[in-house]
Short mmCIF file of C-alpha atoms in Angstrom, two decimals:
data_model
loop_
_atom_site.label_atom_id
_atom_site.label_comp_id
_atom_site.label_asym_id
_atom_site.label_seq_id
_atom_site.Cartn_x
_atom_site.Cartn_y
_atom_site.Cartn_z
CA UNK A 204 110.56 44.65 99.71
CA UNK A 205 112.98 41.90 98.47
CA UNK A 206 116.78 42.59 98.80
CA UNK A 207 118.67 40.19 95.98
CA UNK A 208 122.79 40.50 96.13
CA UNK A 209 125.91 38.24 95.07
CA UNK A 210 127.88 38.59 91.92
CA UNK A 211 126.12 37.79 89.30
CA UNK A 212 123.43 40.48 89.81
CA UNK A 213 122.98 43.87 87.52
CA UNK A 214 123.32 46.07 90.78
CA UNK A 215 122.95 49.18 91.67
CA UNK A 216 119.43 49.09 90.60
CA UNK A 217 115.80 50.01 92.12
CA UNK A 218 113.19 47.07 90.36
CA UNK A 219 109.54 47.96 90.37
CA UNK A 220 107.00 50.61 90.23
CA UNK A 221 106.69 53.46 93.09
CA UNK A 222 102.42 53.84 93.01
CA UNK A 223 102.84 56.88 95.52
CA UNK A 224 101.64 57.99 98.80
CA UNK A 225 98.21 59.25 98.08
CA UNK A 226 95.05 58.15 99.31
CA UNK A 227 94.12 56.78 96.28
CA UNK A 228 97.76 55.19 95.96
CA UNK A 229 97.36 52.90 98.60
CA UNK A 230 95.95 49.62 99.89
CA UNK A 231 94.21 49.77 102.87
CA UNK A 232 96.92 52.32 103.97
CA UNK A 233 100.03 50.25 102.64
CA UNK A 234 102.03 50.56 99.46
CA UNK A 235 100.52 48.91 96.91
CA UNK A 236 102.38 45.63 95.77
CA UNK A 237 103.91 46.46 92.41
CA UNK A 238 105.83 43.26 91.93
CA UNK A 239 105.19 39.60 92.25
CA UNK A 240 107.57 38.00 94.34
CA UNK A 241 107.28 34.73 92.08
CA UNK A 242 108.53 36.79 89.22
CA UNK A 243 112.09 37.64 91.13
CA UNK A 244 112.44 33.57 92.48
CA UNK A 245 111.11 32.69 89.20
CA UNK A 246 114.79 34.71 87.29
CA UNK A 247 116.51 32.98 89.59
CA UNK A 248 115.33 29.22 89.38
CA UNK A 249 115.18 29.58 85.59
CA UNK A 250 119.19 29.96 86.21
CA UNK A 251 118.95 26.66 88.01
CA UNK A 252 118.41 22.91 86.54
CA UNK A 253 115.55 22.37 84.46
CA UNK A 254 112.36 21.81 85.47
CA UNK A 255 113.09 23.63 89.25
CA UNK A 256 110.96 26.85 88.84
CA UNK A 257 107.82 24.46 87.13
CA UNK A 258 108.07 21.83 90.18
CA UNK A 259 108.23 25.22 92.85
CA UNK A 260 105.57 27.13 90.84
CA UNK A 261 103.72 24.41 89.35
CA UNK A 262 100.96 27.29 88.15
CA UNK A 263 103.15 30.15 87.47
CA UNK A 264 104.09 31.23 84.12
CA UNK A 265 106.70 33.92 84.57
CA UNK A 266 106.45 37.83 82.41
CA UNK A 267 109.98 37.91 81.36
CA UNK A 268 111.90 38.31 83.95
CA UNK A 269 113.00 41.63 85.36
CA UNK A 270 116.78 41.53 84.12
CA UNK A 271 118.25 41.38 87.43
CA UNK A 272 120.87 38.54 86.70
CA UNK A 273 124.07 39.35 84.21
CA UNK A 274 124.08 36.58 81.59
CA UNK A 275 126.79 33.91 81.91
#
């Protein structure tokens, strides 16, 4: 679970996936991950100066983004 707040934020939002509670649902009896956490740091160093999110996730090339920032 990530928590993101400040002003700039779409909020009043749920992001992700709910996989459910079933047997088959889960991961060794947790809640399957349905996000990556690199993909919510990722929206927010892309907002930052350029070439942050590359030298912090040298390997990680991002989805999209998830929408959670307002644009500027």
């Amino acid at each position: 679970m990530m928590l993101a707040c400040g002003g700039g934020l779409h909020g009043g939002r749920v992001y992700g996936r709910w996989p459910g509670l079933a047997d088959a649902d889960l991961s060794r009896g947790d809640l399957q991950v349905t996000t990556d956490y690199r993909e919510v740091l990722a929206e927010f160093l892309q907002r930052r100066p350029a070439g942050l999110q590359a030298d912090v996730f040298p390997d990680f090339i991002p989805a999209g983004g998830l929408g959670l920032f307002r644009a500027s």
